[in-house]
Coordinates of C-alpha atoms and ligand atoms in Angstrom, one line a residue:
Chain A
M376 CA 0.0 0.0 0.0
R377 CA 1.2 3.5 -0.9
E378 CA 1.1 6.4 1.4
V379 CA -1.6 9.0 0.3
A380 CA -1.8 12.8 0.6
V381 CA -4.6 15.3 0.1
I382 CA -3.5 18.3 -2.1
G383 CA -6.6 20.2 -3.1
V384 CA -10.0 21.2 -1.7
G385 CA -13.2 22.7 -3.1
M386 CA -16.5 23.7 -1.5
N387 CA -19.3 26.2 -2.2
R388 CA -21.3 28.3 0.1
W389 CA -23.9 26.0 1.5
G390 CA -27.6 26.7 2.0
E391 CA -30.8 26.7 0.0
L392 CA -29.4 27.0 -3.5
W393 CA -32.6 27.5 -5.5
K394 CA -30.8 28.7 -8.6
K395 CA -28.4 25.8 -8.9
S396 CA -28.9 22.2 -9.9
H397 CA -27.5 19.1 -8.3
R398 CA -24.8 18.8 -11.1
Q399 CA -23.9 22.5 -11.0
I400 CA -23.4 22.4 -7.2
W401 CA -21.2 19.4 -7.6
T402 CA -19.2 20.6 -10.5
E403 CA -18.4 24.0 -8.8
A404 CA -16.8 22.2 -5.8
A405 CA -15.0 19.6 -8.0
I406 CA -13.4 22.2 -10.4
E407 CA -12.3 24.3 -7.4
A408 CA -10.6 21.3 -5.9
I409 CA -8.9 20.4 -9.1
E410 CA -7.6 24.0 -9.6
D411 CA -6.6 24.2 -5.9
A412 CA -4.5 21.0 -6.4
G413 CA -2.9 22.3 -9.5
V414 CA -3.5 19.1 -11.5
D415 CA -4.6 19.0 -15.1
H416 CA -6.6 15.8 -14.9
V417 CA -8.0 13.2 -12.6
D418 CA -7.8 9.4 -13.2
A419 CA -11.0 8.5 -11.3
M420 CA -13.9 10.1 -9.5
Y421 CA -15.8 9.0 -6.4
V422 CA -18.9 10.8 -5.2
G423 CA -20.9 10.3 -2.0
C424 CA -24.6 10.9 -2.3
M425 CA -27.3 9.5 0.0
S426 CA -30.4 9.8 -2.2
G427 CA -30.2 11.4 -5.6
G428 CA -33.3 9.3 -6.3
L429 CA -35.5 10.7 -3.6
F430 CA -34.2 14.2 -3.6
V431 CA -33.9 15.0 -7.3
G432 CA -35.2 11.8 -9.0
Q433 CA -31.7 11.1 -10.4
E434 CA -29.6 8.0 -9.9
H435 CA -26.6 6.9 -12.0
L436 CA -24.5 9.7 -10.6
G437 CA -21.1 8.2 -11.3
P438 CA -21.2 8.8 -15.1
L439 CA -23.5 11.8 -14.9
L440 CA -21.0 13.8 -12.7
A441 CA -17.8 12.4 -14.0
E442 CA -18.7 13.5 -17.5
Q443 CA -19.3 17.1 -16.3
L444 CA -15.5 17.4 -15.8
G445 CA -14.8 17.1 -19.5
M446 CA -11.9 14.7 -18.8
G447 CA -13.1 11.8 -21.0
P448 CA -14.4 8.4 -20.0
I449 CA -12.8 8.2 -16.5
P450 CA -14.3 5.8 -14.0
G451 CA -17.0 7.4 -11.9
T452 CA -18.3 5.7 -8.8
R453 CA -21.2 6.8 -6.6
V454 CA -20.9 5.6 -3.0
E455 CA -23.9 5.4 -0.5
S456 CA -23.9 4.8 3.2
A457 CA -26.6 7.3 4.2
C458 CA -25.1 10.3 6.0
A459 CA -21.7 8.7 5.9
S460 CA -21.7 8.5 2.1
G461 CA -19.1 11.3 1.7
G462 CA -16.7 9.9 4.2
L463 CA -17.0 6.5 2.6
A464 CA -16.5 8.0 -0.9
F465 CA -13.2 9.5 0.4
R466 CA -12.2 6.1 1.8
Q467 CA -12.8 4.4 -1.5
A468 CA -10.7 7.1 -3.2
Y469 CA -8.0 6.6 -0.6
L470 CA -7.9 2.8 -1.2
A471 CA -7.8 3.4 -5.0
V472 CA -4.7 5.6 -4.6
A473 CA -3.1 3.5 -1.9
S474 CA -3.5 0.3 -3.9
G475 CA -1.7 1.7 -6.9
E476 CA -4.8 1.5 -9.2
H477 CA -5.0 5.3 -9.6
D478 CA -2.7 8.2 -9.1
I479 CA -4.9 11.3 -9.1
V480 CA -8.4 10.8 -7.7
I481 CA -11.2 13.2 -6.8
A482 CA -13.3 12.3 -3.8
S483 CA -16.5 14.3 -3.5
G484 CA -19.9 14.5 -2.0
V485 CA -23.1 16.2 -2.9
E486 CA -26.8 16.5 -1.9
K487 CA -29.5 18.7 -3.3
M488 CA -32.2 18.5 -0.6
T489 CA -34.4 21.6 -1.2
D490 CA -36.0 20.6 -4.5
V491 CA -38.6 18.6 -2.5
D492 CA -40.8 19.8 0.4
G493 CA -40.0 19.2 4.1
G494 CA -42.1 16.1 4.3
A495 CA -40.4 14.5 1.4
A496 CA -37.0 15.4 2.7
T497 CA -37.9 14.0 6.1
Y498 CA -39.0 10.8 4.4
A499 CA -35.8 10.5 2.3
L500 CA -33.7 10.9 5.5
S501 CA -35.7 8.3 7.3
T502 CA -34.7 5.7 4.8
A503 CA -31.4 5.5 6.7
A504 CA -33.4 3.7 9.4
D505 CA -35.2 0.3 9.3
Q506 CA -38.2 1.0 7.2
E507 CA -40.3 -2.0 8.3
Y508 CA -39.5 -2.1 12.0
E509 CA -38.7 1.5 13.0
C510 CA -40.3 3.9 10.5
Y511 CA -43.4 1.8 10.2
Q512 CA -44.2 2.6 13.8
G513 CA -44.2 6.4 13.3
I514 CA -40.7 7.1 14.5
T515 CA -38.7 9.9 12.8
F516 CA -35.0 10.5 12.5
P517 CA -34.9 13.1 15.2
G518 CA -37.1 10.7 17.2
L519 CA -34.4 8.0 17.1
Y520 CA -31.7 10.4 18.3
A521 CA -34.2 11.7 20.9
M522 CA -34.5 8.1 22.3
M523 CA -30.7 7.8 22.4
A524 CA -30.7 11.2 24.3
S525 CA -33.3 9.9 26.7
V526 CA -31.1 6.9 27.7
H527 CA -27.9 9.0 27.9
M528 CA -29.7 11.5 30.2
A529 CA -31.2 8.8 32.4
K530 CA -28.0 6.8 32.6
Y531 CA -25.4 9.6 33.0
G532 CA -27.3 12.6 34.1
T533 CA -26.6 14.5 30.9
T534 CA -28.6 17.7 31.0
R535 CA -30.8 19.7 28.6
K536 CA -28.4 22.6 29.0
Q537 CA -25.4 20.5 28.1
L538 CA -27.0 19.6 24.8
A539 CA -27.8 23.2 24.2
D540 CA -24.2 24.1 24.8
V541 CA -23.2 21.9 21.8
A542 CA -25.4 23.9 19.5
V543 CA -24.2 27.3 21.0
K544 CA -20.5 26.3 20.4
N545 CA -21.1 25.1 16.9
H546 CA -23.0 28.2 15.9
Y547 CA -20.2 30.3 17.4
N548 CA -17.7 28.5 15.1
G549 CA -20.0 28.6 12.1
A550 CA -20.4 32.3 12.5
R551 CA -16.7 32.4 11.6
N552 CA -17.1 30.2 8.5
P553 CA -17.9 32.1 5.4
L554 CA -19.3 29.0 3.7
A555 CA -21.6 27.9 6.5
Q556 CA -25.4 27.9 5.9
F557 CA -26.1 29.6 9.3
Q558 CA -23.6 32.3 10.3
G559 CA -25.3 33.6 13.4
E560 CA -24.5 33.0 17.0
I561 CA -27.3 31.6 19.2
T562 CA -27.8 31.3 23.0
A563 CA -28.6 28.3 25.2
D564 CA -31.9 29.9 26.1
Q565 CA -32.8 30.2 22.4
V566 CA -32.0 26.5 22.0
M567 CA -34.0 25.4 25.1
S568 CA -37.0 27.5 24.1
S569 CA -37.1 26.5 20.4
V570 CA -39.9 24.3 19.1
L571 CA -40.0 20.7 20.4
V572 CA -39.4 18.2 17.6
A573 CA -39.1 14.9 19.5
D574 CA -38.6 15.2 23.3
P575 CA -36.0 16.1 24.5
L576 CA -34.7 17.4 21.2
R577 CA -35.8 20.8 19.9
I578 CA -35.4 22.3 16.4
L579 CA -32.1 24.1 17.4
D580 CA -30.7 20.7 18.4
C581 CA -31.1 19.5 14.8
S582 CA -28.9 20.0 11.8
P583 CA -30.7 21.7 8.9
I584 CA -31.7 20.7 5.4
T585 CA -29.0 21.9 3.0
D586 CA -27.9 22.0 -0.6
G587 CA -24.1 21.7 -1.0
A588 CA -21.1 19.9 -2.3
A589 CA -17.4 19.4 -1.4
A590 CA -14.5 17.8 -3.1
V591 CA -10.8 17.0 -2.4
I592 CA -8.0 15.6 -4.5
L593 CA -5.9 12.6 -3.4
V594 CA -2.5 11.6 -4.8
P595 CA 0.4 9.3 -3.6
L596 CA 2.4 11.1 -0.9
D597 CA 5.6 11.0 -3.0
Y598 CA 3.7 12.9 -5.8
A599 CA 2.5 15.5 -3.3
K600 CA 6.1 16.1 -2.1
K601 CA 7.4 16.5 -5.6
M602 CA 4.6 18.9 -6.6
N603 CA 5.9 21.5 -4.2
A604 CA 2.5 22.0 -2.6
D605 CA 2.7 24.7 0.1
M606 CA 1.5 22.2 2.7
V607 CA 1.4 18.4 2.3
V608 CA -1.2 16.7 4.3
R609 CA -0.8 12.9 4.8
V610 CA -3.7 10.5 5.3
A611 CA -2.5 8.8 8.5
A612 CA -5.4 6.5 8.9
S613 CA -8.7 5.3 7.2
A614 CA -11.2 3.1 9.0
H615 CA -14.8 2.0 8.6
A616 CA -17.1 0.0 10.8
T617 CA -20.8 -1.0 10.9
D618 CA -23.4 -1.9 13.5
A619 CA -27.1 -3.0 13.5
I620 CA -29.2 -0.5 11.5
A621 CA -32.1 -0.6 13.9
L622 CA -31.5 1.1 17.2
H623 CA -33.5 -1.6 19.1
D624 CA -31.0 -4.2 17.9
R625 CA -28.2 -2.6 19.9
E626 CA -27.5 -3.6 23.5
D627 CA -26.6 -0.1 24.7
L628 CA -28.6 2.7 23.1
A629 CA -26.3 5.3 24.7
W630 CA -23.2 4.0 23.0
L631 CA -21.9 4.3 19.4
A632 CA -20.1 1.0 18.9
S633 CA -19.3 1.6 15.2
T634 CA -17.6 4.8 16.1
Q635 CA -15.6 3.2 18.9
V636 CA -14.4 0.4 16.6
A637 CA -13.5 2.6 13.7
A638 CA -11.7 5.1 16.0
E639 CA -9.7 2.3 17.7
K640 CA -8.6 1.0 14.3
A641 CA -7.7 4.5 13.1
Y642 CA -5.6 5.3 16.2
K643 CA -3.7 2.0 15.8
Q644 CA -3.0 2.7 12.1
A645 CA -1.8 6.2 12.9
G646 CA 0.2 5.0 15.9
I647 CA -1.4 7.7 18.1
T648 CA -4.0 8.1 20.9
S649 CA -6.8 10.6 21.1
K650 CA -4.5 12.8 23.2
D651 CA -2.3 13.4 20.1
L652 CA -5.1 15.2 18.1
S653 CA -5.2 18.9 17.6
F654 CA -8.9 18.9 16.9
C655 CA -11.8 16.9 15.5
E656 CA -14.6 17.3 12.9
V657 CA -17.4 15.0 13.9
H658 CA -21.0 14.1 12.9
D659 CA -23.2 16.4 15.0
C660 CA -26.4 15.7 13.1
F661 CA -28.1 16.3 16.5
T662 CA -26.5 17.8 19.6
I663 CA -26.7 14.5 21.4
A664 CA -24.7 12.9 18.6
E665 CA -21.7 15.1 19.2
V666 CA -21.8 14.3 22.9
M667 CA -21.9 10.5 22.2
V668 CA -19.3 10.7 19.4
S669 CA -16.9 12.6 21.7
E670 CA -17.1 9.6 24.1
A671 CA -16.9 6.9 21.5
L672 CA -13.8 8.5 20.1
G673 CA -12.2 8.3 23.5
L674 CA -11.9 12.1 23.9
F675 CA -13.8 11.9 27.2
D676 CA -14.9 9.1 29.5
R677 CA -18.1 7.2 28.9
G678 CA -21.0 9.4 30.1
S679 CA -18.9 12.6 30.5
G680 CA -19.4 14.1 27.0
G681 CA -22.2 16.3 28.3
P682 CA -20.2 18.1 31.1
A683 CA -17.2 18.3 28.7
A684 CA -19.4 20.2 26.2
S685 CA -20.4 22.7 28.8
S686 CA -16.8 23.1 30.2
G687 CA -15.4 24.8 27.1
A688 CA -13.1 21.8 26.5
T689 CA -14.5 21.4 22.9
A690 CA -14.6 25.1 22.0
L691 CA -12.0 26.9 19.9
G692 CA -9.1 27.3 22.3
G693 CA -10.3 24.4 24.4
E694 CA -8.2 21.3 25.1
I695 CA -9.7 19.4 22.1
P696 CA -11.7 21.7 19.8
I697 CA -14.6 19.9 18.1
N698 CA -16.2 21.1 14.9
P699 CA -14.3 24.4 14.3
S700 CA -16.1 24.5 11.0
G701 CA -19.5 24.9 12.8
G702 CA -20.3 21.3 12.3
L703 CA -23.4 19.9 10.6
K704 CA -25.4 22.1 13.0
S705 CA -24.3 25.4 11.7
K706 CA -22.4 24.7 8.5
G707 CA -25.3 22.7 7.2
H708 CA -25.8 19.0 6.4
P709 CA -26.2 18.1 2.7
V710 CA -25.9 14.5 3.7
G711 CA -23.7 13.1 1.0
A712 CA -21.3 16.1 1.1
T713 CA -20.8 16.2 4.9
G714 CA -18.0 13.7 5.2
V715 CA -16.0 15.4 2.5
A716 CA -16.6 18.8 3.9
Q717 CA -15.2 17.7 7.2
I718 CA -11.9 16.8 5.3
R719 CA -12.0 20.1 3.5
E720 CA -12.1 21.8 7.0
V721 CA -9.2 19.7 8.2
M722 CA -7.2 20.9 5.2
M723 CA -8.0 24.6 5.8
Q724 CA -7.0 24.2 9.4
L725 CA -3.8 22.3 8.8
R726 CA -2.8 24.8 6.1
G727 CA -3.4 27.6 8.6
K728 CA -6.0 29.2 6.3
A729 CA -9.1 28.9 8.6
G730 CA -9.3 32.6 9.4
D731 CA -11.2 33.6 12.6
R732 CA -11.9 30.0 13.4
Q733 CA -8.3 28.8 13.1
V734 CA -7.2 26.2 15.7
K735 CA -3.8 27.2 17.0
N736 CA -0.8 25.0 16.1
A737 CA -3.1 22.5 14.3
H738 CA -1.0 19.7 13.1
R739 CA -3.1 16.5 13.3
A740 CA -6.9 16.0 13.1
L741 CA -9.6 13.4 13.0
T742 CA -12.8 13.3 11.0
Q743 CA -15.8 11.1 12.0
N744 CA -18.7 10.7 9.6
M745 CA -21.7 8.6 10.6
G746 CA -24.6 7.0 8.8
G747 CA -28.1 6.7 10.3
T748 CA -28.2 6.4 14.1
G749 CA -24.6 5.2 13.9
A750 CA -24.9 2.0 11.9
S751 CA -22.0 3.0 9.8
T752 CA -19.0 5.2 10.8
V753 CA -16.0 6.3 8.8
V754 CA -13.0 7.7 10.6
H755 CA -9.9 9.4 9.1
I756 CA -6.8 10.9 10.6
F757 CA -4.8 13.5 8.8
E758 CA -1.4 15.1 9.7
R759 CA 1.0 17.6 8.3
A760 CA 3.7 15.6 6.4
Chain B
M959 CA -45.4 4.1 0.2
I960 CA -46.5 0.7 1.5
G961 CA -47.7 -1.5 -1.4
S962 CA -49.9 -4.5 -0.8
A963 CA -47.3 -7.2 -1.3
R964 CA -44.9 -5.3 1.0
Y965 CA -47.6 -5.0 3.6
W966 CA -48.8 -8.6 3.5
R967 CA -45.3 -10.0 3.7
E968 CA -44.9 -8.6 7.2
I969 CA -48.3 -9.8 8.5
P970 CA -46.8 -12.8 10.4
Q971 CA -44.7 -10.4 12.5
R972 CA -47.2 -7.5 12.8
Y973 CA -50.4 -9.5 13.5
R974 CA -49.0 -12.7 15.1
Y975 CA -45.7 -11.5 16.5
E976 CA -43.8 -14.4 15.0
A977 CA -40.1 -14.4 15.8
G978 CA -37.3 -16.9 14.9
K979 CA -35.5 -18.8 17.7
C980 CA -32.1 -20.2 16.8
T981 CA -32.0 -23.9 17.6
G982 CA -28.3 -23.7 18.2
C983 CA -28.1 -21.0 20.9
D984 CA -31.7 -20.1 21.7
K985 CA -31.3 -16.4 20.7
I986 CA -34.6 -14.9 19.4
F987 CA -34.7 -12.7 16.4
F988 CA -37.5 -10.3 15.5
P989 CA -38.1 -10.2 12.6
P990 CA -36.8 -13.7 11.9
R991 CA -33.5 -13.8 9.9
N992 CA -31.6 -16.4 8.0
V993 CA -28.4 -16.4 9.9
C994 CA -27.9 -16.2 13.7
S995 CA -25.7 -13.2 14.6
K996 CA -24.5 -15.0 17.7
C997 CA -23.6 -18.5 16.6
R998 CA -24.1 -18.3 12.8
G999 CA -26.6 -21.1 13.0
Q1000 CA -29.2 -21.3 10.1
E1001 CA -31.9 -23.4 11.8
F1002 CA -34.7 -21.6 13.5
E1003 CA -38.1 -22.5 15.1
T1004 CA -41.0 -20.0 15.1
V1005 CA -41.9 -18.6 18.5
T1006 CA -44.3 -15.9 19.6
L1007 CA -42.8 -12.7 21.1
A1008 CA -43.3 -12.1 24.8
K1009 CA -46.3 -9.8 25.5
N1010 CA -44.9 -7.8 28.4
G1011 CA -41.8 -5.6 28.7
E1012 CA -40.4 -2.4 29.9
V1013 CA -39.6 1.0 28.4
E1014 CA -35.9 1.2 27.7
A1015 CA -36.0 4.5 25.8
F1016 CA -38.7 6.8 24.6
T1017 CA -39.5 10.1 22.9
I1018 CA -42.7 12.1 22.2
I1019 CA -43.0 12.8 18.5
R1020 CA -44.2 16.4 18.0
V1021 CA -43.4 16.7 14.3
A1022 CA -44.8 13.5 12.7
P1023 CA -44.1 11.9 9.3
S1024 CA -46.8 11.5 6.7
G1025 CA -49.4 8.9 7.7
F1026 CA -49.1 10.0 11.3
Q1027 CA -49.8 13.7 11.3
D1028 CA -53.2 13.4 12.8
E1029 CA -51.8 11.5 15.7
S1030 CA -49.1 13.8 17.1
P1031 CA -48.1 14.3 19.8
Y1032 CA -47.6 10.5 20.5
A1033 CA -45.0 8.5 22.3
V1034 CA -42.6 6.0 20.6
G1035 CA -40.3 3.8 22.6
V1036 CA -37.8 1.0 22.5
I1037 CA -39.4 -1.8 24.5
R1038 CA -37.3 -4.5 26.1
L1039 CA -39.5 -7.6 26.2
E1040 CA -39.4 -10.3 28.8
D1041 CA -37.8 -12.7 26.3
G1042 CA -34.9 -10.3 25.8
V1043 CA -36.0 -9.1 22.4
K1044 CA -36.3 -5.3 21.8
V1045 CA -38.7 -3.6 19.5
T1046 CA -39.6 -0.1 18.5
A1047 CA -43.3 0.7 18.9
Q1048 CA -45.7 3.4 20.0
I1049 CA -46.7 3.6 23.6
T1050 CA -50.4 4.6 23.8
D1051 CA -53.2 5.1 26.2
C1052 CA -50.7 6.7 28.6
D1053 CA -50.1 10.1 30.2
L1054 CA -47.4 11.6 28.0
E1055 CA -46.2 13.8 30.8
K1056 CA -45.7 10.9 33.2
L1057 CA -44.1 8.4 30.8
A1058 CA -40.7 7.2 32.1
I1059 CA -37.9 4.8 31.3
G1060 CA -38.5 1.6 33.2
D1061 CA -42.3 1.8 32.9
Q1062 CA -43.9 -1.7 32.6
V1063 CA -45.9 -2.1 29.3
S1064 CA -47.9 -4.7 27.5
R1065 CA -48.5 -5.3 23.8
E1066 CA -51.8 -4.8 22.0
F1067 CA -53.0 -5.1 18.4
R1068 CA -53.8 -1.7 17.0
L1069 CA -54.2 0.4 13.9
V1070 CA -50.7 1.9 13.4
Q1071 CA -51.0 4.1 10.4
Q1072 CA -54.4 5.6 9.8
D1073 CA -54.1 5.5 6.1
G1074 CA -51.0 4.6 4.1
E1075 CA -50.4 6.5 0.9
S1076 CA -51.6 3.4 -1.0
G1077 CA -54.9 3.5 0.9
I1078 CA -54.2 0.4 3.1
L1079 CA -55.1 0.6 6.8
C1080 CA -51.9 -0.6 8.5
Y1081 CA -52.2 -2.6 11.7
G1082 CA -49.6 -3.9 14.1
Y1083 CA -48.4 -3.8 17.7
K1084 CA -48.5 -0.9 20.1
F1085 CA -47.8 -1.0 23.9
V1086 CA -49.9 0.3 26.8
P1087 CA -49.1 0.8 30.5
R1088 CA -49.4 -2.4 32.5
G1089 CA -50.6 -2.9 36.1
Ligands
ZN2416 ZN1 -27.6 -19.0 17.4

């Protein structure tokens, strides 16, 4: 296996992009990544997209998008693992370069969610859960995370205010990210008085519906060093794990086993522990998710993710900043694009180009991208080479 | 969208609560599956799910999906049954304000979705407070 580096990134301003089509959004991000990398072609394309079919009535995205680049009949592969589609697309691109099959590969993600109404979008997202034995009973996606929150609160004493503090912190960071969907700060009182969606989760505990895309370019590490890039970033680890798709099939509803397994594999590959990370970009689709992920990654002890979120430990300038980009909560969550956008944020931070949200002395970072209620997790670790 | 074939296929589970018990290790699966995740056995006998259980997790759905909008707010929980199987189901005929983890509940046969998009009335299991 060859060592792999990331050398270019692209992402557009996320939000409700009424004037742009699915393919336009994707192509903007892809071309920006190719130009940022300074390459004149790519050998293969991977794209994460959860549900082109339900959101825009379009499947067969591999060729559709690859052809937009005007680079001839290159292989184009669409990867799906619900909300982890982007992270998994990156992992497939990583494996393609590491194996020696391809030299210059674009890994990307896209979702165009606002062409359908809220009910249809909610339905599309719910297909990440068990249709016959969860959704049939009237549970929603926020409802599933709300049940995880109910157990976490009962078992560990996690409080409503601690969950709100996750949202407050991520909006603070997102207010400093010019590409984020929501760039306004919020208060804990606003979160705790916002509309109830599924007790105990309120609307400001939830990530939004977003149109957006992100792309990055991967090459062998040797190539990256020869290309005289201003900053070479090495992929230090790539790991993927799965779990039961239905929440009720898991022994402990307050624990993300797939994240724990993927993280442990990744730490081993990189030869580090969680203490060696400068910051993390994690899958905060709901505030409770960030709390549970921070525990499963080993950043905090089991059950102590809530107090940690309120202590400032995960804020910019804290001992382990989480989601300096604003996270899914504030940056937006175009599901297939999210995992790739996390990697784009890591690149901005490691290059020292993250502006007002820059993590000081950032040299090594982890991304965690999760599908459904945690049935799939993809973890990557990046470091300055 | 729940078509008729897709609905009828699940009737043994939704109407009769049929589960698969691994003959190798006695683990019960609901719905039944082809391979035991504990011992990889492939032989199962049909058993009926336990009727009683307790609330392991719950939420109150305020923003309901299509097919349920007339019902909200309503409670949904993960119920741990006496045979060790866990299922997701609505908890009904209860005081939403007093519902708590650990509550004892019992299964009943009820209308689940008032009217599927295909027009089928969809039945199945819900749980009610016990004792
Ligand atoms: Zn068995």
